[in-house]
PDB file of C-alpha atoms and ligand atoms in Angstrom:
ATOM      1  CA  MET P   1      -6.840  27.611  31.929  1.00  0.00           C
ATOM      2  CA  SER P   2      -8.116  25.369  29.144  1.00  0.00           C
ATOM      3  CA  PRO P   3      -6.481  21.945  28.901  1.00  0.00           C
ATOM      4  CA  ILE P   4      -3.563  21.503  26.527  1.00  0.00           C
ATOM      5  CA  ARG P   5      -4.592  20.099  23.172  1.00  0.00           C
ATOM      6  CA  HIS P   6      -2.325  17.696  21.323  1.00  0.00           C
ATOM      7  CA  CYS P   7      -2.368  16.246  17.818  1.00  0.00           C
ATOM      8  CA  LEU P   8      -1.321  12.630  18.206  1.00  0.00           C
ATOM      9  CA  SER P   9      -3.879  11.403  15.690  1.00  0.00           C
ATOM     10  CA  LEU P  10      -6.823  12.899  13.797  1.00  0.00           C
ATOM     11  CA  LEU P  11      -9.115  11.400  16.435  1.00  0.00           C
ATOM     12  CA  ASP P  12      -7.925  14.186  18.758  1.00  0.00           C
ATOM     13  CA  PHE P  13     -10.242  16.487  16.784  1.00  0.00           C
ATOM     14  CA  THR P  14     -13.983  16.638  16.319  1.00  0.00           C
ATOM     15  CA  THR P  15     -15.450  16.777  12.836  1.00  0.00           C
ATOM     16  CA  PRO P  16     -16.272  20.515  13.096  1.00  0.00           C
ATOM     17  CA  GLU P  17     -12.738  21.214  14.327  1.00  0.00           C
ATOM     18  CA  LEU P  18     -11.246  19.358  11.355  1.00  0.00           C
ATOM     19  CA  VAL P  19     -13.550  21.116   8.910  1.00  0.00           C
ATOM     20  CA  GLY P  20     -12.487  24.439  10.472  1.00  0.00           C
ATOM     21  CA  LEU P  21      -8.790  23.556  10.210  1.00  0.00           C
ATOM     22  CA  LEU P  22      -9.156  22.667   6.523  1.00  0.00           C
ATOM     23  CA  GLN P  23     -10.972  25.889   5.804  1.00  0.00           C
ATOM     24  CA  ARG P  24      -8.308  27.882   7.644  1.00  0.00           C
ATOM     25  CA  ALA P  25      -5.591  26.012   5.751  1.00  0.00           C
ATOM     26  CA  GLY P  26      -7.160  27.292   2.532  1.00  0.00           C
ATOM     27  CA  GLU P  27      -7.028  30.830   3.919  1.00  0.00           C
ATOM     28  CA  PHE P  28      -3.347  30.416   4.734  1.00  0.00           C
ATOM     29  CA  ARG P  29      -2.729  29.238   1.182  1.00  0.00           C
ATOM     30  CA  ARG P  30      -4.516  32.312  -0.201  1.00  0.00           C
ATOM     31  CA  MET P  31      -2.730  34.723   2.192  1.00  0.00           C
ATOM     32  CA  ARG P  32       0.645  33.393   1.171  1.00  0.00           C
ATOM     33  CA  ARG P  33      -0.248  33.542  -2.546  1.00  0.00           C
ATOM     34  CA  GLN P  34      -1.361  37.179  -2.171  1.00  0.00           C
ATOM     35  CA  GLY P  35       1.597  38.187  -0.016  1.00  0.00           C
ATOM     36  CA  GLU P  36      -0.710  39.095   2.881  1.00  0.00           C
ATOM     37  CA  ALA P  37       1.103  39.222   6.239  1.00  0.00           C
ATOM     38  CA  HIS P  38      -0.127  36.733   8.839  1.00  0.00           C
ATOM     39  CA  VAL P  39       2.101  37.250  11.868  1.00  0.00           C
ATOM     40  CA  LEU P  40      -0.140  35.319  14.237  1.00  0.00           C
ATOM     41  CA  LEU P  41       2.391  33.542  16.466  1.00  0.00           C
ATOM     42  CA  PRO P  42       4.976  36.244  17.204  1.00  0.00           C
ATOM     43  CA  GLN P  43       7.761  35.118  19.534  1.00  0.00           C
ATOM     44  CA  LYS P  44       6.378  31.580  19.729  1.00  0.00           C
ATOM     45  CA  THR P  45       8.840  28.716  19.360  1.00  0.00           C
ATOM     46  CA  LEU P  46       8.288  25.211  18.030  1.00  0.00           C
ATOM     47  CA  GLY P  47      10.689  22.434  19.055  1.00  0.00           C
ATOM     48  CA  MET P  48      11.052  19.855  16.256  1.00  0.00           C
ATOM     49  CA  LEU P  49      12.398  16.466  17.223  1.00  0.00           C
ATOM     50  CA  PHE P  50      13.206  14.103  14.370  1.00  0.00           C
ATOM     51  CA  GLU P  51      14.173  10.466  14.972  1.00  0.00           C
ATOM     52  CA  LYS P  52      13.794   9.808  11.218  1.00  0.00           C
ATOM     53  CA  ALA P  53      14.583  11.631   7.986  1.00  0.00           C
ATOM     54  CA  SER P  54      12.265  14.271   6.532  1.00  0.00           C
ATOM     55  CA  THR P  55      12.086  16.806   3.746  1.00  0.00           C
ATOM     56  CA  ARG P  56       8.473  18.053   3.641  1.00  0.00           C
ATOM     57  CA  THR P  57       7.697  17.884   7.353  1.00  0.00           C
ATOM     58  CA  ARG P  58      10.813  19.677   8.491  1.00  0.00           C
ATOM     59  CA  VAL P  59      10.650  22.429   5.910  1.00  0.00           C
ATOM     60  CA  SER P  60       6.897  22.994   6.212  1.00  0.00           C
ATOM     61  CA  PHE P  61       6.968  23.314  10.007  1.00  0.00           C
ATOM     62  CA  GLU P  62      10.102  25.446  10.030  1.00  0.00           C
ATOM     63  CA  ALA P  63       8.972  27.752   7.210  1.00  0.00           C
ATOM     64  CA  GLY P  64       5.447  27.824   8.640  1.00  0.00           C
ATOM     65  CA  MET P  65       6.619  29.043  12.047  1.00  0.00           C
ATOM     66  CA  ALA P  66       8.793  31.712  10.402  1.00  0.00           C
ATOM     67  CA  GLN P  67       5.858  32.922   8.293  1.00  0.00           C
ATOM     68  CA  LEU P  68       3.704  33.113  11.431  1.00  0.00           C
ATOM     69  CA  GLY P  69       6.322  35.324  13.067  1.00  0.00           C
ATOM     70  CA  GLY P  70       7.743  32.633  15.337  1.00  0.00           C
ATOM     71  CA  SER P  71      10.698  30.300  15.113  1.00  0.00           C
ATOM     72  CA  ALA P  72      11.483  26.599  15.060  1.00  0.00           C
ATOM     73  CA  LEU P  73      14.361  24.530  16.415  1.00  0.00           C
ATOM     74  CA  PHE P  74      15.525  21.368  14.673  1.00  0.00           C
ATOM     75  CA  LEU P  75      16.570  18.690  17.173  1.00  0.00           C
ATOM     76  CA  SER P  76      17.742  15.166  16.446  1.00  0.00           C
ATOM     77  CA  PRO P  77      18.456  12.369  18.953  1.00  0.00           C
ATOM     78  CA  ARG P  78      22.009  12.304  17.597  1.00  0.00           C
ATOM     79  CA  ASP P  79      22.615  15.833  18.830  1.00  0.00           C
ATOM     80  CA  THR P  80      20.555  15.804  22.032  1.00  0.00           C
ATOM     81  CA  GLN P  81      20.800  13.837  25.264  1.00  0.00           C
ATOM     82  CA  LEU P  82      17.885  11.680  24.064  1.00  0.00           C
ATOM     83  CA  GLY P  83      20.379   9.783  21.952  1.00  0.00           C
ATOM     84  CA  ARG P  84      22.443   9.148  25.108  1.00  0.00           C
ATOM     85  CA  GLY P  85      19.499   7.720  27.003  1.00  0.00           C
ATOM     86  CA  GLU P  86      17.874  10.691  28.743  1.00  0.00           C
ATOM     87  CA  PRO P  87      14.281   9.559  29.327  1.00  0.00           C
ATOM     88  CA  VAL P  88      11.610  10.831  26.944  1.00  0.00           C
ATOM     89  CA  ALA P  89       9.497  12.023  29.893  1.00  0.00           C
ATOM     90  CA  ASP P  90      12.364  14.133  31.298  1.00  0.00           C
ATOM     91  CA  THR P  91      13.072  15.580  27.860  1.00  0.00           C
ATOM     92  CA  ALA P  92       9.395  16.456  27.455  1.00  0.00           C
ATOM     93  CA  ARG P  93       9.303  18.283  30.788  1.00  0.00           C
ATOM     94  CA  VAL P  94      12.434  20.286  30.003  1.00  0.00           C
ATOM     95  CA  LEU P  95      11.675  21.160  26.367  1.00  0.00           C
ATOM     96  CA  SER P  96       8.109  22.130  27.173  1.00  0.00           C
ATOM     97  CA  SER P  97       9.328  24.608  29.777  1.00  0.00           C
ATOM     98  CA  MET P  98      11.208  26.456  27.032  1.00  0.00           C
ATOM     99  CA  VAL P  99       9.134  26.240  23.830  1.00  0.00           C
ATOM    100  CA  ASP P 100       5.448  26.781  22.976  1.00  0.00           C
ATOM    101  CA  ALA P 101       4.795  23.535  21.084  1.00  0.00           C
ATOM    102  CA  ILE P 102       6.711  20.393  20.213  1.00  0.00           C
ATOM    103  CA  MET P 103       6.572  18.426  16.979  1.00  0.00           C
ATOM    104  CA  ILE P 104       7.919  14.880  16.998  1.00  0.00           C
ATOM    105  CA  ARG P 105       8.693  12.359  14.270  1.00  0.00           C
ATOM    106  CA  ALA P 106       9.310   9.140  16.187  1.00  0.00           C
ATOM    107  CA  HIS P 107       9.904   5.488  15.451  1.00  0.00           C
ATOM    108  CA  GLU P 108       7.377   4.355  18.030  1.00  0.00           C
ATOM    109  CA  HIS P 109       3.975   5.939  18.564  1.00  0.00           C
ATOM    110  CA  ARG P 110       4.391   5.375  22.300  1.00  0.00           C
ATOM    111  CA  THR P 111       7.174   7.992  22.287  1.00  0.00           C
ATOM    112  CA  VAL P 112       4.785  10.791  21.261  1.00  0.00           C
ATOM    113  CA  GLU P 113       2.238   9.567  23.805  1.00  0.00           C
ATOM    114  CA  ILE P 114       4.832   9.719  26.598  1.00  0.00           C
ATOM    115  CA  PHE P 115       5.902  13.144  25.391  1.00  0.00           C
ATOM    116  CA  ALA P 116       2.326  14.395  25.492  1.00  0.00           C
ATOM    117  CA  GLU P 117       1.765  12.921  28.955  1.00  0.00           C
ATOM    118  CA  HIS P 118       4.678  14.951  30.331  1.00  0.00           C
ATOM    119  CA  SER P 119       4.535  18.063  28.195  1.00  0.00           C
ATOM    120  CA  ALA P 120       3.240  21.429  29.375  1.00  0.00           C
ATOM    121  CA  VAL P 121       2.693  22.499  25.743  1.00  0.00           C
ATOM    122  CA  PRO P 122       0.922  20.974  22.707  1.00  0.00           C
ATOM    123  CA  VAL P 123       2.612  17.955  21.102  1.00  0.00           C
ATOM    124  CA  ILE P 124       2.180  17.261  17.387  1.00  0.00           C
ATOM    125  CA  ASN P 125       2.747  13.839  15.859  1.00  0.00           C
ATOM    126  CA  ALA P 126       4.816  14.430  12.738  1.00  0.00           C
ATOM    127  CA  LEU P 127       4.756  10.688  11.826  1.00  0.00           C
ATOM    128  CA  THR P 128       5.145   7.561  13.888  1.00  0.00           C
ATOM    129  CA  ASP P 129       4.971   3.877  12.984  1.00  0.00           C
ATOM    130  CA  ARG P 130       1.211   4.173  13.570  1.00  0.00           C
ATOM    131  CA  PHE P 131      -0.124   7.512  12.304  1.00  0.00           C
ATOM    132  CA  HIS P 132       0.714  10.547  10.169  1.00  0.00           C
ATOM    133  CA  PRO P 133      -2.090  13.017  10.948  1.00  0.00           C
ATOM    134  CA  CYS P 134      -0.381  16.099   9.467  1.00  0.00           C
ATOM    135  CA  GLN P 135      -0.246  14.345   6.097  1.00  0.00           C
ATOM    136  CA  LEU P 136      -3.984  13.806   6.185  1.00  0.00           C
ATOM    137  CA  LEU P 137      -4.674  17.467   6.920  1.00  0.00           C
ATOM    138  CA  ALA P 138      -2.789  18.301   3.723  1.00  0.00           C
ATOM    139  CA  ASP P 139      -4.465  15.534   1.720  1.00  0.00           C
ATOM    140  CA  MET P 140      -7.933  16.567   2.848  1.00  0.00           C
ATOM    141  CA  GLN P 141      -7.185  20.224   2.126  1.00  0.00           C
ATOM    142  CA  THR P 142      -6.023  19.219  -1.350  1.00  0.00           C
ATOM    143  CA  TRP P 143      -9.213  17.240  -1.984  1.00  0.00           C
ATOM    144  CA  LEU P 144     -11.348  20.136  -0.756  1.00  0.00           C
ATOM    145  CA  GLU P 145      -9.569  22.611  -3.021  1.00  0.00           C
ATOM    146  CA  HIS P 146      -9.920  20.408  -6.087  1.00  0.00           C
ATOM    147  CA  ARG P 147     -13.293  18.779  -5.550  1.00  0.00           C
ATOM    148  CA  GLY P 148     -15.154  20.250  -2.538  1.00  0.00           C
ATOM    149  CA  PRO P 149     -16.318  18.335   0.568  1.00  0.00           C
ATOM    150  CA  ILE P 150     -15.156  14.708   0.710  1.00  0.00           C
ATOM    151  CA  GLU P 151     -18.166  13.482   2.690  1.00  0.00           C
ATOM    152  CA  GLY P 152     -19.924  10.635   0.866  1.00  0.00           C
ATOM    153  CA  ARG P 153     -17.051  10.104  -1.602  1.00  0.00           C
ATOM    154  CA  THR P 154     -15.048   6.899  -2.070  1.00  0.00           C
ATOM    155  CA  VAL P 155     -11.305   6.681  -1.494  1.00  0.00           C
ATOM    156  CA  ALA P 156      -9.167   3.698  -2.535  1.00  0.00           C
ATOM    157  CA  TRP P 157      -5.935   3.021  -0.653  1.00  0.00           C
ATOM    158  CA  ILE P 158      -3.623   0.656  -2.561  1.00  0.00           C
ATOM    159  CA  GLY P 159      -0.565  -1.013  -1.008  1.00  0.00           C
ATOM    160  CA  ASP P 160       0.668  -1.156   2.560  1.00  0.00           C
ATOM    161  CA  GLY P 161      -1.740  -0.831   5.506  1.00  0.00           C
ATOM    162  CA  ASN P 162       0.770   1.520   7.136  1.00  0.00           C
ATOM    163  CA  ASN P 163       0.873   4.719   9.215  1.00  0.00           C
ATOM    164  CA  VAL P 164      -0.566   6.896   6.442  1.00  0.00           C
ATOM    165  CA  CYS P 165      -3.252   4.283   5.744  1.00  0.00           C
ATOM    166  CA  HIS P 166      -4.166   4.333   9.449  1.00  0.00           C
ATOM    167  CA  SER P 167      -4.572   8.101   9.296  1.00  0.00           C
ATOM    168  CA  TYR P 168      -6.835   7.667   6.235  1.00  0.00           C
ATOM    169  CA  ILE P 169      -8.975   5.378   8.399  1.00  0.00           C
ATOM    170  CA  ASN P 170      -9.264   8.122  11.015  1.00  0.00           C
ATOM    171  CA  ALA P 171     -10.055  10.709   8.349  1.00  0.00           C
ATOM    172  CA  ALA P 172     -12.772   8.459   6.890  1.00  0.00           C
ATOM    173  CA  ALA P 173     -14.409   8.287  10.319  1.00  0.00           C
ATOM    174  CA  ARG P 174     -14.228  12.022  10.989  1.00  0.00           C
ATOM    175  CA  LEU P 175     -14.994  13.329   7.485  1.00  0.00           C
ATOM    176  CA  GLY P 176     -17.512  10.700   6.401  1.00  0.00           C
ATOM    177  CA  PHE P 177     -16.019   9.105   3.284  1.00  0.00           C
ATOM    178  CA  SER P 178     -15.920   5.410   2.370  1.00  0.00           C
ATOM    179  CA  LEU P 179     -12.491   3.859   2.356  1.00  0.00           C
ATOM    180  CA  ARG P 180     -11.539   0.741   0.405  1.00  0.00           C
ATOM    181  CA  ILE P 181      -8.112  -0.619   1.254  1.00  0.00           C
ATOM    182  CA  ALA P 182      -6.373  -3.202  -0.948  1.00  0.00           C
ATOM    183  CA  THR P 183      -3.275  -4.832   0.534  1.00  0.00           C
ATOM    184  CA  PRO P 184      -1.375  -8.077   0.028  1.00  0.00           C
ATOM    185  CA  ALA P 185      -1.953 -10.730   2.714  1.00  0.00           C
ATOM    186  CA  GLY P 186      -0.096  -9.832   5.894  1.00  0.00           C
ATOM    187  CA  TYR P 187      -0.002  -6.078   5.174  1.00  0.00           C
ATOM    188  CA  GLU P 188      -3.533  -5.171   6.270  1.00  0.00           C
ATOM    189  CA  PRO P 189      -4.079  -2.163   8.533  1.00  0.00           C
ATOM    190  CA  ASP P 190      -4.426  -2.850  12.256  1.00  0.00           C
ATOM    191  CA  PRO P 191      -8.059  -3.889  12.875  1.00  0.00           C
ATOM    192  CA  GLY P 192      -7.802  -2.052  16.210  1.00  0.00           C
ATOM    193  CA  VAL P 193      -7.351   1.230  14.336  1.00  0.00           C
ATOM    194  CA  ILE P 194     -10.483   0.576  12.260  1.00  0.00           C
ATOM    195  CA  GLU P 195     -12.426  -0.351  15.367  1.00  0.00           C
ATOM    196  CA  ALA P 196     -11.239   2.661  17.375  1.00  0.00           C
ATOM    197  CA  ALA P 197     -12.134   5.020  14.550  1.00  0.00           C
ATOM    198  CA  GLY P 198     -15.529   3.429  13.837  1.00  0.00           C
ATOM    199  CA  ALA P 199     -14.874   4.124  10.154  1.00  0.00           C
ATOM    200  CA  GLU P 200     -16.659   2.723   7.116  1.00  0.00           C
ATOM    201  CA  VAL P 201     -13.740   0.697   5.754  1.00  0.00           C
ATOM    202  CA  SER P 202     -13.499  -2.355   3.458  1.00  0.00           C
ATOM    203  CA  VAL P 203     -10.250  -4.282   3.577  1.00  0.00           C
ATOM    204  CA  LEU P 204      -9.818  -6.083   0.255  1.00  0.00           C
ATOM    205  CA  ARG P 205      -7.169  -8.055  -1.587  1.00  0.00           C
ATOM    206  CA  ALA P 206      -7.633  -6.938  -5.218  1.00  0.00           C
ATOM    207  CA  PRO P 207      -6.533  -3.392  -6.174  1.00  0.00           C
ATOM    208  CA  ALA P 208      -9.060  -3.394  -9.052  1.00  0.00           C
ATOM    209  CA  GLU P 209     -11.907  -4.063  -6.631  1.00  0.00           C
ATOM    210  CA  ALA P 210     -10.806  -1.188  -4.389  1.00  0.00           C
ATOM    211  CA  VAL P 211     -10.449   1.378  -7.175  1.00  0.00           C
ATOM    212  CA  THR P 212     -13.624   0.609  -9.128  1.00  0.00           C
ATOM    213  CA  GLY P 213     -15.505   3.901  -9.293  1.00  0.00           C
ATOM    214  CA  ALA P 214     -13.308   5.512  -6.600  1.00  0.00           C
ATOM    215  CA  ASP P 215     -13.049   9.302  -6.510  1.00  0.00           C
ATOM    216  CA  LEU P 216      -9.544   9.360  -5.039  1.00  0.00           C
ATOM    217  CA  VAL P 217      -6.762   6.773  -5.383  1.00  0.00           C
ATOM    218  CA  VAL P 218      -3.919   6.928  -2.854  1.00  0.00           C
ATOM    219  CA  THR P 219      -0.766   4.947  -2.320  1.00  0.00           C
ATOM    220  CA  ASP P 220       2.486   5.165  -0.366  1.00  0.00           C
ATOM    221  CA  VAL P 221       5.893   3.489  -0.373  1.00  0.00           C
ATOM    222  CA  TRP P 222       6.011  -0.280   0.081  1.00  0.00           C
ATOM    223  CA  THR P 223       8.891   0.021   2.537  1.00  0.00           C
ATOM    224  CA  SER P 224       8.451   2.676   5.194  1.00  0.00           C
ATOM    225  CA  MET P 225      11.266   4.246   7.196  1.00  0.00           C
ATOM    226  CA  GLY P 226      12.602   1.701   9.658  1.00  0.00           C
ATOM    227  CA  GLN P 227      11.595  -1.290   7.479  1.00  0.00           C
ATOM    228  CA  GLU P 228      14.585  -1.171   5.119  1.00  0.00           C
ATOM    229  CA  ASP P 229      15.681  -4.713   6.107  1.00  0.00           C
ATOM    230  CA  GLU P 230      12.395  -6.042   4.694  1.00  0.00           C
ATOM    231  CA  ASN P 231      12.772  -4.281   1.355  1.00  0.00           C
ATOM    232  CA  ALA P 232      13.568  -7.334  -0.814  1.00  0.00           C
ATOM    233  CA  ARG P 233      10.630  -9.316   0.583  1.00  0.00           C
ATOM    234  CA  ARG P 234       8.283  -6.371   0.299  1.00  0.00           C
ATOM    235  CA  LEU P 235       9.182  -5.799  -3.367  1.00  0.00           C
ATOM    236  CA  LYS P 236       8.057  -9.380  -4.027  1.00  0.00           C
ATOM    237  CA  ASP P 237       4.965  -9.251  -1.822  1.00  0.00           C
ATOM    238  CA  PHE P 238       3.687  -5.992  -3.334  1.00  0.00           C
ATOM    239  CA  ALA P 239       4.085  -7.069  -6.972  1.00  0.00           C
ATOM    240  CA  GLY P 240       0.736  -6.351  -8.621  1.00  0.00           C
ATOM    241  CA  TYR P 241      -0.027  -3.416  -6.307  1.00  0.00           C
ATOM    242  CA  GLN P 242       1.434  -0.650  -8.460  1.00  0.00           C
ATOM    243  CA  VAL P 243      -0.949   2.209  -9.210  1.00  0.00           C
ATOM    244  CA  ASP P 244      -0.555   2.428 -12.982  1.00  0.00           C
ATOM    245  CA  GLN P 245      -2.759   3.974 -15.651  1.00  0.00           C
ATOM    246  CA  THR P 246      -4.644   0.709 -16.224  1.00  0.00           C
ATOM    247  CA  LEU P 247      -5.673   0.721 -12.566  1.00  0.00           C
ATOM    248  CA  MET P 248      -6.483   4.461 -12.566  1.00  0.00           C
ATOM    249  CA  ASN P 249      -8.724   3.906 -15.609  1.00  0.00           C
ATOM    250  CA  GLN P 250     -10.998   1.739 -13.435  1.00  0.00           C
ATOM    251  CA  ALA P 251     -11.568   4.576 -10.961  1.00  0.00           C
ATOM    252  CA  ALA P 252     -14.101   7.357 -11.592  1.00  0.00           C
ATOM    253  CA  PRO P 253     -13.256   9.281 -14.795  1.00  0.00           C
ATOM    254  CA  ASP P 254     -12.378  12.421 -12.790  1.00  0.00           C
ATOM    255  CA  ALA P 255     -10.545  10.527  -9.999  1.00  0.00           C
ATOM    256  CA  LEU P 256      -7.535  12.203  -8.406  1.00  0.00           C
ATOM    257  CA  PHE P 257      -4.277  10.527  -7.399  1.00  0.00           C
ATOM    258  CA  MET P 258      -2.385  11.322  -4.186  1.00  0.00           C
ATOM    259  CA  HIS P 259       0.880  10.133  -2.620  1.00  0.00           C
ATOM    260  CA  CYS P 260       2.440  11.641   0.521  1.00  0.00           C
ATOM    261  CA  LEU P 261       5.934  11.454  -1.048  1.00  0.00           C
ATOM    262  CA  PRO P 262       8.744  10.528  -1.251  1.00  0.00           C
ATOM    263  CA  ALA P 263       7.668   8.260  -4.127  1.00  0.00           C
ATOM    264  CA  HIS P 264       9.371   5.386  -5.907  1.00  0.00           C
ATOM    265  CA  ARG P 265       8.349   5.564  -9.562  1.00  0.00           C
ATOM    266  CA  GLY P 266       8.127   2.047 -11.003  1.00  0.00           C
ATOM    267  CA  GLU P 267       7.329   0.525  -7.571  1.00  0.00           C
ATOM    268  CA  GLU P 268       4.108   1.674  -5.858  1.00  0.00           C
ATOM    269  CA  VAL P 269       3.219   4.103  -8.670  1.00  0.00           C
ATOM    270  CA  SER P 270       4.071   4.410 -12.347  1.00  0.00           C
ATOM    271  CA  ALA P 271       5.697   7.612 -13.606  1.00  0.00           C
ATOM    272  CA  GLU P 272       2.754   7.994 -15.988  1.00  0.00           C
ATOM    273  CA  VAL P 273       0.312   8.294 -13.055  1.00  0.00           C
ATOM    274  CA  ILE P 274       2.306  10.388 -10.588  1.00  0.00           C
ATOM    275  CA  ASP P 275       3.459  12.773 -13.315  1.00  0.00           C
ATOM    276  CA  GLY P 276       0.124  12.642 -15.147  1.00  0.00           C
ATOM    277  CA  PRO P 277      -2.994  14.857 -15.210  1.00  0.00           C
ATOM    278  CA  GLN P 278      -4.873  13.087 -12.397  1.00  0.00           C
ATOM    279  CA  SER P 279      -2.029  13.531  -9.916  1.00  0.00           C
ATOM    280  CA  VAL P 280      -2.232  16.354  -7.371  1.00  0.00           C
ATOM    281  CA  VAL P 281       0.896  15.406  -5.434  1.00  0.00           C
ATOM    282  CA  TRP P 282       2.559  18.827  -5.712  1.00  0.00           C
ATOM    283  CA  ASP P 283      -0.450  20.643  -4.260  1.00  0.00           C
ATOM    284  CA  GLU P 284      -0.610  17.905  -1.630  1.00  0.00           C
ATOM    285  CA  ALA P 285       3.033  18.498  -0.660  1.00  0.00           C
ATOM    286  CA  GLU P 286       2.635  22.306  -0.617  1.00  0.00           C
ATOM    287  CA  ASN P 287      -0.467  22.010   1.519  1.00  0.00           C
ATOM    288  CA  ARG P 288       1.605  20.525   4.333  1.00  0.00           C
ATOM    289  CA  LEU P 289       2.739  24.118   4.898  1.00  0.00           C
ATOM    290  CA  HIS P 290      -0.715  25.676   4.936  1.00  0.00           C
ATOM    291  CA  ALA P 291      -2.476  22.913   6.876  1.00  0.00           C
ATOM    292  CA  GLN P 292       0.195  22.839   9.581  1.00  0.00           C
ATOM    293  CA  LYS P 293       0.039  26.607   9.965  1.00  0.00           C
ATOM    294  CA  ALA P 294      -3.671  26.189  10.652  1.00  0.00           C
ATOM    295  CA  LEU P 295      -2.831  23.435  13.129  1.00  0.00           C
ATOM    296  CA  LEU P 296      -0.177  25.536  14.914  1.00  0.00           C
ATOM    297  CA  GLU P 297      -2.567  28.486  15.148  1.00  0.00           C
ATOM    298  CA  PHE P 298      -5.256  26.198  16.580  1.00  0.00           C
ATOM    299  CA  LEU P 299      -3.025  24.461  19.135  1.00  0.00           C
ATOM    300  CA  ILE P 300      -0.707  27.187  20.438  1.00  0.00           C
ATOM    301  CA  PRO P 301      -2.385  29.375  23.059  1.00  0.00           C
ATOM    302  CA  ARG P 302      -1.780  33.106  22.643  1.00  0.00           C
TER     303      ARG P 302
HETATM  304  N1   CP Z   1       5.262  13.147   3.404  1.00  0.00           N
HETATM  305  C1   CP Z   1       6.199  13.401   4.338  1.00  0.00           C
HETATM  306  O1   CP Z   1       5.947  13.354   5.543  1.00  0.00           O
HETATM  307  O2   CP Z   1       7.416  13.718   3.808  1.00  0.00           O
HETATM  308  P1   CP Z   1       8.800  13.842   4.598  1.00  0.00           P
HETATM  309  O3   CP Z   1       9.175  12.468   5.061  1.00  0.00           O
HETATM  310  O4   CP Z   1       9.756  14.397   3.569  1.00  0.00           O
HETATM  311  O5   CP Z   1       8.624  14.776   5.757  1.00  0.00           O
HETATM  312  N1  NVA Z   2       4.877   5.412   5.243  1.00  0.00           N
HETATM  313  C1  NVA Z   2       6.011   6.280   5.022  1.00  0.00           C
HETATM  314  C2  NVA Z   2       5.577   7.703   4.960  1.00  0.00           C
HETATM  315  C3  NVA Z   2       6.676   8.692   4.707  1.00  0.00           C
HETATM  316  C4  NVA Z   2       6.212  10.120   4.735  1.00  0.00           C
HETATM  317  C5  NVA Z   2       7.039   6.062   6.121  1.00  0.00           C
HETATM  318  O1  NVA Z   2       6.637   5.899   7.276  1.00  0.00           O
HETATM  319  O2  NVA Z   2       8.223   6.031   5.833  1.00  0.00           O
END
């Protein structure tokens, strides 16, 4: 039997595997548009464990499994024994004896690692404090559909050096684009993530420096889930890091704008940019569905 594959970060995949997943994601998008049946995971079940809120991730995985002919179970710590202290490792053993894959959105990245260590089925990281690989599959699919291969292009990340930023670092390493990250002091990405990925990354202070000539400009919330207590300080610290039209005008003339959503208009991005012609955020959100179907097909043995 081949070893179980997990998706804890994008580094779990080779470049050809990622390129294949993105291509397949495009096929899933086309099949759905054309109403072509794609019952590829009949009778398979995905367990979905959410320690944090979600709109896109929950709906895309649940709808995706249904469209593939399988089913998905929504589980929250509040309603399971995890919330009453049952160890993660025990939960992983039990759940993985009953379902065909497990998707987890966890506060701590270590939780998904422990799950994977004790799971008999593939484990998918659906966001932790460290990475959000599923988001990057959708973002990279969106780029590919709008502009072709991203290799050799320049991406500017503006704002917090957070979980999504870390996954951009991994994507830069695997897909061969340059990444310029502009953050306020104290909000830089973890240098260990850059080192582990071996990515071509510049960590800068000035948003204008990062966006100059960039092909893609990306941002995310200033306060991620679990950091709500820091919100007032973060609003102050991130002043000057809003992606507005003046900043976008310094990027390449045909630059695209992405944001994983949910967005805060007037904080990390102006309404003019996110609702404007350079923004592809709605395709990006929809592509969560298609990219994750490609991921589920790749990971779940049949
Ligand atoms: N982008 C994203 O992961 O959205 P949700 O938090 O709504 O799942
Ligand atoms: N960085 C954000 C992403 C939400 C999809 C968070 O972790 O809350």
